[in-house]
Amino acid sequence: MRKALFKDADVIAGSCTAALGVYITLTASRWEVMGADGPGPGFFPIGYGIALIILSLILIFQRFTAPLTSEAGAAFDWEGFGRAAATWAAFAVSALAMQTAGFYIAFGVLTVFLAGFVFGKPLKTALLTGVLSAAGFYIVFCLALDVSLPVGILGF
Amino acid sequence: MDVLSGLAHGFAVAFEPANLMWCLVGCFLGTVVGILPGLGPAATIAMLLPMTYGMSPTAGIIMLTGIYYGAKYGGSTTSILLNMPGESSSVVTCIDGYQMARKGRAGAALGIAAIASFIAGSFGIVALSLMAPPIAEFALSFSSPEYFALMALGLALVVLLAGDSLVKGLIALLLGLWLTSIGTDLFTSQSRFTFGQSSLLSGLDFMVVAIGVFALSEVLNSIADKEETQLLPVPKGMRNLLPSWEELKACRFAFVNGSVVGFIIGILPGAGASIASFISYGIERAFSRHPEKFGTGVPEGVAAPEGANNADTGGALIPLLTLGIPGGGTTAILLSALVLWGVKPGPLMMQESPDVFWGLVASLYIGNVMLLILNLPMVPLFAQILRIPVYILHPLILGVSVIGAYSVAGRIFDVVMLAGFGALGYAMSRLKFPVAPLVLGFVLGDAMERALRQSLMMSQGELGILFSRPISAVMLACAVAVLFLPLLPRFRALKVAAG
Amino acid sequence: MNRRNLLTTLVSLTAALAAAPSAQAEFKPTRPLELVVHSGPGGGNDVMGRALIAAIEEAKLSPVRIQISNKVGGGGATAASYIADKKGDPNVIGIFTSVWITNPLVQQEASVTMRDLTPISLMVLEPALVAVRADSPYKSMAELMDAAKANPGKMKQSGGSPLARDALVRTVLQAKTGGRWAFISFPSGGERISALLGGHVDMMVIEPQEAGELMRSGKLRALAQVADARLPEFKEIPTLKEAGFDVPNPPQPRGVVGPPGMAPDVLAYYVDLIARAGKSAGWQKFLREGLLEEKLLAPKETAEFLAATETQMRGILSESGVKLVR
């Protein structure tokens, strides 16, 4: 089992989904709910929007009725979260960079970053991993399979 | 021509050396396409179509169809090894397949997937060859109310997927329903929840969502927990790489379930292999003696959906060949291939082009055997992928995820959405929300809303249409039963305590 | 009729080409061309795009490879905005269809209209048939429309999006006859036909190629053609006008467009390429097998056709109660 994030995780999650439910219900209520020909585009979203609000409130309420489990009180693993967040940020940045740098370069740099920074490998190993992975992808997906991938200003 | 002489004629055609070779080529290409993301069977068939103009229609359709069902065999590989669905019909396989791999049973899971595919695939083909025309008539009796009931049954099964907290499972399901309604409303062209983005007009793609919440979030989780060196243990020795007798025995019911459910849902043009795999997984769990173990790596959880998506092939070919009606993108391109060769799929095809029809059917039997022979020896080989150190494997998974998402529509937007769903999946697993109901809601929600609105338009707003039709009524009753089944033991306990 | 149209078009095209100033540098592509379609593999535009490429390659008309590029989604919006972003790029063209015209009219997010792009050539018009199940009591268009009028709201038609041609045909027929029936949307052609064959709906506006085999085997009956003149393959079926319903026929055009700001020599190159491809054996076979009506138009006429169609669609859509945003 993965470690839980916060002590009051359910309350925070429940508040977020409740807010989403309110947003869905309000947005959907501007659309036709029941038209001449049958249910309109707002019919279904209003239904699940309201259900989402109710369930979220139950979730929040449960937190105050049920006793805290021992595990829920565990300290938050900031270090692990930091590693995941760094990985995610690197991934997101490389996705955005693909438009100008192209897939293979962005992917190679991402690999170097992950191997070197997140996994703490020596720079030489990281660089080698990045170059070899990118080259491997190029051989499989570009040369062998002709899959079209984002092309950068350098032409690949 | 009756069935037996037709089949005999078909085997004579399919065993011609050239046809046999094209069948092998198609099955092999299909397996490769299924394993690698970025190339779906539909795109591959479209790409190879011009090359088949010079071939005979029989050889051409045998090869292209081989790609179609071969891809379904290959799709489970990355689901099991990397928690990364190779095809949309292999998404459910992630749930138990990847957990089996985590327990060191990767080889067994791959083997079970291949065996289930073979058994259920063969069942679908036998059913196709024996009773294609009557089955096609039966499929036509299915209308929107029946589709609604089918989707409702599928959603009821979500209760069983919920895990520890029913409330959290239901919230995840509703999130899935919301995500699937993003885009243009089919009935009115009203755009819903698009935030002014033209890229969202067509909605979110299922593969982007599934790869995000399964593969990407698994990478983030594993990095956060510092699961160092090797991702998963790979036991040594051939025996540990193949399914054990106990595991196969546990799958007996799953083989039957996958075959029947996959075939029946396959013949419906409005459903498809991903829905078939979800429903058969749900049924497997509903009838299991240990439902609480699902999601922790039980072999039945791999056998049922993998069987269903292969039995689906035989089903999906029925409306295509007997009525000329394609059920999805891949069968649509097979249809246009047949038309280009001058073979006209339809009620008269069996009589007018017996070579093509029966040759194709016979080649399916042969192809299924070929695929089993192709796939089983590869199992130990694939399991070695897990020996790659994580600092190499994790970036590789990320790269493959990007290719999978980008190739959906060829735009960076989907890769950005993929990152978003990766974060969502990570947050959900940390907050202890199950992701399977979200994915299920995403698959079924759209079809369910559509079927409900179509039904009510047909009946001019009368809800009675959902309950007055026999098939629909029975399925809705099953859905209610499924919802209250888990409460039964508690109810009994109460009675015992009171009595 | 078609042939004469084609001939005149070709003559005028050749004349236009001959008249082009010879001093101008001629464009010849050196990089692979990208042909953008808005549907996934197997969809209507994708099939047409691949057939066009196959015909061009078979007749060896292009010095470079042409790749299909599926920019799926948004009813053409994704593909249209992709082409609009490639301003001045000589290596990108796309295949348009009627949703590229109607979609921007009703969707705020679909901001690229056909006027933003460079029309190259209209290529085909897809005819359609009004079909019922073979055992349906309605033997003619008049009987069907009378029944719809007698039972307002009771009858049903299966179709696609409310912007698609089948929905527009319903709108013009309803306006003409005063009848009213439900239009039930299904996402795929297979589901629409299944609903009709299963007897769950009463009628459908169907493409001839989808209907051909089902009519031949006696499962469907066509009551009328949505076309200006009878198709050679369906000589015995009257057009809507001949059946007594003189309504405008909403067209289903498909053709080739380029990005905005296309240089004249580039445009001339593509016009010539498409004109030759249109004559090729492979393309003619595609038209025959798909039961399509050929309609090759030069860029200027294509632009006029698109403008006229837009005006017509605008009228029909607002009549059917769809809210227009542009």
PDB file of C-alpha atoms in Angstrom, chain B residues 157-339:
ATOM      1  CA  LEU B 157     -20.319  -3.843 -11.555  1.00  0.00           C
ATOM      2  CA  VAL B 158     -18.267  -0.808 -10.556  1.00  0.00           C
ATOM      3  CA  VAL B 159     -19.538  -1.186  -7.046  1.00  0.00           C
ATOM      4  CA  LEU B 160     -17.535  -4.368  -6.973  1.00  0.00           C
ATOM      5  CA  LEU B 161     -14.464  -2.589  -8.311  1.00  0.00           C
ATOM      6  CA  ALA B 162     -14.636   0.000  -5.590  1.00  0.00           C
ATOM      7  CA  GLY B 163     -12.165  -1.549  -3.181  1.00  0.00           C
ATOM      8  CA  ASP B 164     -12.087  -0.381   0.444  1.00  0.00           C
ATOM      9  CA  SER B 165     -14.359   2.611   0.253  1.00  0.00           C
ATOM     10  CA  LEU B 166     -17.578   2.498  -1.725  1.00  0.00           C
ATOM     11  CA  VAL B 167     -17.947   6.283  -1.540  1.00  0.00           C
ATOM     12  CA  LYS B 168     -14.512   6.872  -3.016  1.00  0.00           C
ATOM     13  CA  GLY B 169     -15.157   4.335  -5.756  1.00  0.00           C
ATOM     14  CA  LEU B 170     -18.376   6.086  -6.696  1.00  0.00           C
ATOM     15  CA  ILE B 171     -16.706   9.502  -6.706  1.00  0.00           C
ATOM     16  CA  ALA B 172     -14.040   8.142  -9.042  1.00  0.00           C
ATOM     17  CA  LEU B 173     -16.789   6.756 -11.256  1.00  0.00           C
ATOM     18  CA  LEU B 174     -18.531  10.153 -11.407  1.00  0.00           C
ATOM     19  CA  LEU B 175     -15.230  11.799 -12.331  1.00  0.00           C
ATOM     20  CA  GLY B 176     -15.024   9.339 -15.202  1.00  0.00           C
ATOM     21  CA  LEU B 177     -18.560  10.237 -16.296  1.00  0.00           C
ATOM     22  CA  TRP B 178     -17.648  13.917 -16.257  1.00  0.00           C
ATOM     23  CA  LEU B 179     -14.434  13.440 -18.225  1.00  0.00           C
ATOM     24  CA  THR B 180     -16.227  11.452 -20.897  1.00  0.00           C
ATOM     25  CA  SER B 181     -18.859  14.134 -21.459  1.00  0.00           C
ATOM     26  CA  ILE B 182     -16.216  16.749 -22.292  1.00  0.00           C
ATOM     27  CA  GLY B 183     -16.537  17.653 -25.963  1.00  0.00           C
ATOM     28  CA  THR B 184     -19.297  18.136 -28.505  1.00  0.00           C
ATOM     29  CA  ASP B 185     -22.711  16.741 -27.682  1.00  0.00           C
ATOM     30  CA  LEU B 186     -23.673  14.405 -30.515  1.00  0.00           C
ATOM     31  CA  PHE B 187     -27.365  15.296 -30.437  1.00  0.00           C
ATOM     32  CA  THR B 188     -27.237  19.083 -30.401  1.00  0.00           C
ATOM     33  CA  SER B 189     -23.641  20.028 -31.274  1.00  0.00           C
ATOM     34  CA  GLN B 190     -23.563  21.892 -27.955  1.00  0.00           C
ATOM     35  CA  SER B 191     -19.964  21.970 -26.695  1.00  0.00           C
ATOM     36  CA  ARG B 192     -19.687  20.858 -23.083  1.00  0.00           C
ATOM     37  CA  PHE B 193     -16.893  21.631 -20.587  1.00  0.00           C
ATOM     38  CA  THR B 194     -14.459  22.578 -23.363  1.00  0.00           C
ATOM     39  CA  PHE B 195     -13.157  25.754 -21.651  1.00  0.00           C
ATOM     40  CA  GLY B 196     -13.090  27.448 -25.056  1.00  0.00           C
ATOM     41  CA  GLN B 197     -10.454  25.019 -26.359  1.00  0.00           C
ATOM     42  CA  SER B 198     -11.009  23.773 -29.904  1.00  0.00           C
ATOM     43  CA  SER B 199      -8.739  20.827 -29.048  1.00  0.00           C
ATOM     44  CA  LEU B 200     -11.342  19.628 -26.559  1.00  0.00           C
ATOM     45  CA  LEU B 201     -14.228  19.681 -29.048  1.00  0.00           C
ATOM     46  CA  SER B 202     -13.702  16.044 -29.906  1.00  0.00           C
ATOM     47  CA  GLY B 203     -13.390  15.104 -26.249  1.00  0.00           C
ATOM     48  CA  LEU B 204     -10.615  13.320 -24.420  1.00  0.00           C
ATOM     49  CA  ASP B 205      -9.185  10.165 -25.859  1.00  0.00           C
ATOM     50  CA  PHE B 206      -9.554   6.967 -23.861  1.00  0.00           C
ATOM     51  CA  MET B 207      -5.955   5.922 -24.410  1.00  0.00           C
ATOM     52  CA  VAL B 208      -4.646   9.262 -23.123  1.00  0.00           C
ATOM     53  CA  VAL B 209      -6.709   8.938 -19.953  1.00  0.00           C
ATOM     54  CA  ALA B 210      -5.805   5.280 -19.420  1.00  0.00           C
ATOM     55  CA  ILE B 211      -2.072   5.681 -20.052  1.00  0.00           C
ATOM     56  CA  GLY B 212      -2.048   8.723 -17.753  1.00  0.00           C
ATOM     57  CA  VAL B 213      -3.814   7.226 -14.763  1.00  0.00           C
ATOM     58  CA  PHE B 214      -2.211   3.801 -15.089  1.00  0.00           C
ATOM     59  CA  ALA B 215       1.292   3.979 -16.562  1.00  0.00           C
ATOM     60  CA  LEU B 216       2.392   7.531 -15.823  1.00  0.00           C
ATOM     61  CA  SER B 217       1.041   7.609 -12.289  1.00  0.00           C
ATOM     62  CA  GLU B 218       2.655   4.231 -11.601  1.00  0.00           C
ATOM     63  CA  VAL B 219       6.031   5.656 -12.642  1.00  0.00           C
ATOM     64  CA  LEU B 220       5.515   8.656 -10.335  1.00  0.00           C
ATOM     65  CA  ASN B 221       4.441   6.405  -7.466  1.00  0.00           C
ATOM     66  CA  SER B 222       7.331   4.086  -7.878  1.00  0.00           C
ATOM     67  CA  ILE B 223       9.818   6.977  -8.023  1.00  0.00           C
ATOM     68  CA  ALA B 224       8.272   8.520  -4.914  1.00  0.00           C
ATOM     69  CA  ASP B 225       8.585   5.259  -2.998  1.00  0.00           C
ATOM     70  CA  LYS B 226      12.159   4.772  -4.220  1.00  0.00           C
ATOM     71  CA  GLU B 227      11.587   1.268  -5.518  1.00  0.00           C
ATOM     72  CA  GLU B 228      15.246   1.077  -6.484  1.00  0.00           C
ATOM     73  CA  THR B 229      17.350  -1.186  -8.674  1.00  0.00           C
ATOM     74  CA  GLN B 230      14.931  -3.548 -10.346  1.00  0.00           C
ATOM     75  CA  LEU B 231      11.284  -2.706 -10.870  1.00  0.00           C
ATOM     76  CA  LEU B 232       9.891  -6.167 -10.298  1.00  0.00           C
ATOM     77  CA  PRO B 233      11.392  -9.504  -9.382  1.00  0.00           C
ATOM     78  CA  VAL B 234      11.792 -11.971 -12.235  1.00  0.00           C
ATOM     79  CA  PRO B 235      12.114 -15.509 -10.927  1.00  0.00           C
ATOM     80  CA  LYS B 236      14.691 -17.764 -12.503  1.00  0.00           C
ATOM     81  CA  GLY B 237      13.866 -20.986 -14.284  1.00  0.00           C
ATOM     82  CA  MET B 238      11.510 -21.817 -17.099  1.00  0.00           C
ATOM     83  CA  ARG B 239       8.861 -23.314 -14.838  1.00  0.00           C
ATOM     84  CA  ASN B 240       8.330 -20.059 -12.978  1.00  0.00           C
ATOM     85  CA  LEU B 241       7.826 -18.156 -16.217  1.00  0.00           C
ATOM     86  CA  LEU B 242       4.756 -20.104 -17.268  1.00  0.00           C
ATOM     87  CA  PRO B 243       1.370 -20.331 -15.586  1.00  0.00           C
ATOM     88  CA  SER B 244       1.073 -23.086 -12.996  1.00  0.00           C
ATOM     89  CA  TRP B 245      -1.628 -25.737 -13.091  1.00  0.00           C
ATOM     90  CA  GLU B 246      -3.419 -24.101 -10.145  1.00  0.00           C
ATOM     91  CA  GLU B 247      -3.487 -20.764 -11.914  1.00  0.00           C
ATOM     92  CA  LEU B 248      -4.947 -22.308 -15.038  1.00  0.00           C
ATOM     93  CA  LYS B 249      -7.526 -24.175 -13.003  1.00  0.00           C
ATOM     94  CA  ALA B 250      -8.560 -20.929 -11.338  1.00  0.00           C
ATOM     95  CA  CYS B 251      -9.269 -19.514 -14.790  1.00  0.00           C
ATOM     96  CA  ARG B 252     -11.682 -22.234 -15.921  1.00  0.00           C
ATOM     97  CA  PHE B 253     -14.743 -20.056 -15.488  1.00  0.00           C
ATOM     98  CA  ALA B 254     -12.934 -16.993 -16.838  1.00  0.00           C
ATOM     99  CA  PHE B 255     -12.235 -18.757 -20.138  1.00  0.00           C
ATOM    100  CA  VAL B 256     -15.946 -19.513 -20.607  1.00  0.00           C
ATOM    101  CA  ASN B 257     -17.051 -16.099 -19.371  1.00  0.00           C
ATOM    102  CA  GLY B 258     -14.610 -14.240 -21.587  1.00  0.00           C
ATOM    103  CA  SER B 259     -15.612 -16.306 -24.617  1.00  0.00           C
ATOM    104  CA  VAL B 260     -19.350 -15.837 -24.274  1.00  0.00           C
ATOM    105  CA  VAL B 261     -19.426 -12.229 -23.070  1.00  0.00           C
ATOM    106  CA  GLY B 262     -16.817 -11.102 -25.584  1.00  0.00           C
ATOM    107  CA  PHE B 263     -18.609 -12.754 -28.469  1.00  0.00           C
ATOM    108  CA  ILE B 264     -22.064 -11.431 -27.604  1.00  0.00           C
ATOM    109  CA  ILE B 265     -20.868  -7.874 -27.038  1.00  0.00           C
ATOM    110  CA  GLY B 266     -18.683  -8.126 -30.128  1.00  0.00           C
ATOM    111  CA  ILE B 267     -21.641  -8.560 -32.468  1.00  0.00           C
ATOM    112  CA  LEU B 268     -23.228  -5.305 -31.263  1.00  0.00           C
ATOM    113  CA  PRO B 269     -22.107  -2.430 -33.476  1.00  0.00           C
ATOM    114  CA  GLY B 270     -22.550   0.071 -30.645  1.00  0.00           C
ATOM    115  CA  ALA B 271     -20.327  -1.622 -28.057  1.00  0.00           C
ATOM    116  CA  GLY B 272     -16.824  -2.869 -28.849  1.00  0.00           C
ATOM    117  CA  ALA B 273     -13.905  -4.749 -27.379  1.00  0.00           C
ATOM    118  CA  SER B 274     -13.084  -2.375 -24.506  1.00  0.00           C
ATOM    119  CA  ILE B 275     -16.634  -2.548 -23.159  1.00  0.00           C
ATOM    120  CA  ALA B 276     -16.607  -6.334 -23.589  1.00  0.00           C
ATOM    121  CA  SER B 277     -13.401  -6.641 -21.588  1.00  0.00           C
ATOM    122  CA  PHE B 278     -14.718  -4.477 -18.741  1.00  0.00           C
ATOM    123  CA  ILE B 279     -18.022  -6.304 -18.440  1.00  0.00           C
ATOM    124  CA  SER B 280     -16.440  -9.719 -18.506  1.00  0.00           C
ATOM    125  CA  TYR B 281     -14.002  -8.614 -15.777  1.00  0.00           C
ATOM    126  CA  GLY B 282     -16.928  -7.353 -13.704  1.00  0.00           C
ATOM    127  CA  ILE B 283     -18.859 -10.589 -14.154  1.00  0.00           C
ATOM    128  CA  GLU B 284     -15.789 -12.608 -13.245  1.00  0.00           C
ATOM    129  CA  ARG B 285     -15.505 -10.708 -10.007  1.00  0.00           C
ATOM    130  CA  ALA B 286     -19.222 -10.858  -9.240  1.00  0.00           C
ATOM    131  CA  PHE B 287     -19.202 -14.660  -9.438  1.00  0.00           C
ATOM    132  CA  SER B 288     -15.841 -15.167  -7.786  1.00  0.00           C
ATOM    133  CA  ARG B 289     -15.488 -16.937  -4.467  1.00  0.00           C
ATOM    134  CA  HIS B 290     -12.862 -14.419  -3.430  1.00  0.00           C
ATOM    135  CA  PRO B 291     -13.927 -11.088  -4.966  1.00  0.00           C
ATOM    136  CA  GLU B 292     -11.841  -9.160  -2.439  1.00  0.00           C
ATOM    137  CA  LYS B 293      -8.668 -10.515  -4.051  1.00  0.00           C
ATOM    138  CA  PHE B 294      -9.399  -8.900  -7.423  1.00  0.00           C
ATOM    139  CA  GLY B 295      -7.013  -6.043  -8.050  1.00  0.00           C
ATOM    140  CA  THR B 296      -4.221  -7.760  -6.158  1.00  0.00           C
ATOM    141  CA  GLY B 297      -3.156  -9.990  -9.040  1.00  0.00           C
ATOM    142  CA  VAL B 298      -5.490 -12.935  -9.591  1.00  0.00           C
ATOM    143  CA  PRO B 299      -5.097 -14.896 -12.827  1.00  0.00           C
ATOM    144  CA  GLU B 300      -8.862 -14.782 -13.562  1.00  0.00           C
ATOM    145  CA  GLY B 301      -8.596 -11.001 -13.701  1.00  0.00           C
ATOM    146  CA  VAL B 302      -6.289 -11.390 -16.684  1.00  0.00           C
ATOM    147  CA  ALA B 303      -7.991 -14.325 -18.361  1.00  0.00           C
ATOM    148  CA  ALA B 304     -11.513 -12.867 -18.462  1.00  0.00           C
ATOM    149  CA  PRO B 305     -10.800  -9.515 -20.188  1.00  0.00           C
ATOM    150  CA  GLU B 306      -8.123 -10.909 -22.497  1.00  0.00           C
ATOM    151  CA  GLY B 307     -10.465 -13.691 -23.528  1.00  0.00           C
ATOM    152  CA  ALA B 308     -13.311 -11.247 -24.052  1.00  0.00           C
ATOM    153  CA  ASN B 309     -11.384  -8.937 -26.320  1.00  0.00           C
ATOM    154  CA  ASN B 310     -10.403 -11.845 -28.550  1.00  0.00           C
ATOM    155  CA  ALA B 311     -13.839 -13.463 -28.656  1.00  0.00           C
ATOM    156  CA  ASP B 312     -14.977  -9.996 -29.710  1.00  0.00           C
ATOM    157  CA  THR B 313     -13.174 -10.479 -33.040  1.00  0.00           C
ATOM    158  CA  GLY B 314     -15.415 -13.321 -34.168  1.00  0.00           C
ATOM    159  CA  GLY B 315     -18.456 -11.350 -33.056  1.00  0.00           C
ATOM    160  CA  ALA B 316     -17.439  -8.104 -34.736  1.00  0.00           C
ATOM    161  CA  LEU B 317     -16.821  -9.837 -38.072  1.00  0.00           C
ATOM    162  CA  ILE B 318     -20.438 -11.062 -38.207  1.00  0.00           C
ATOM    163  CA  PRO B 319     -22.209  -7.754 -38.937  1.00  0.00           C
ATOM    164  CA  LEU B 320     -19.278  -6.778 -41.160  1.00  0.00           C
ATOM    165  CA  LEU B 321     -19.443  -9.861 -43.381  1.00  0.00           C
ATOM    166  CA  THR B 322     -23.163 -10.626 -43.332  1.00  0.00           C
ATOM    167  CA  LEU B 323     -24.604  -7.105 -43.400  1.00  0.00           C
ATOM    168  CA  GLY B 324     -21.708  -4.885 -44.463  1.00  0.00           C
ATOM    169  CA  ILE B 325     -21.960  -3.003 -41.162  1.00  0.00           C
ATOM    170  CA  PRO B 326     -18.673  -2.098 -39.451  1.00  0.00           C
ATOM    171  CA  GLY B 327     -18.681  -1.896 -35.664  1.00  0.00           C
ATOM    172  CA  GLY B 328     -15.585   0.269 -35.213  1.00  0.00           C
ATOM    173  CA  GLY B 329     -12.645   2.003 -36.868  1.00  0.00           C
ATOM    174  CA  THR B 330     -10.674  -1.139 -37.655  1.00  0.00           C
ATOM    175  CA  THR B 331     -13.599  -3.041 -39.127  1.00  0.00           C
ATOM    176  CA  ALA B 332     -14.543   0.099 -41.092  1.00  0.00           C
ATOM    177  CA  ILE B 333     -11.210   0.051 -42.843  1.00  0.00           C
ATOM    178  CA  LEU B 334     -11.506  -3.681 -43.505  1.00  0.00           C
ATOM    179  CA  LEU B 335     -14.870  -2.912 -45.112  1.00  0.00           C
ATOM    180  CA  SER B 336     -13.421  -0.223 -47.352  1.00  0.00           C
ATOM    181  CA  ALA B 337     -10.625  -2.628 -48.313  1.00  0.00           C
ATOM    182  CA  LEU B 338     -13.155  -5.255 -49.369  1.00  0.00           C
ATOM    183  CA  VAL B 339     -15.098  -2.677 -51.375  1.00  0.00           C
TER     184      VAL B 339
END
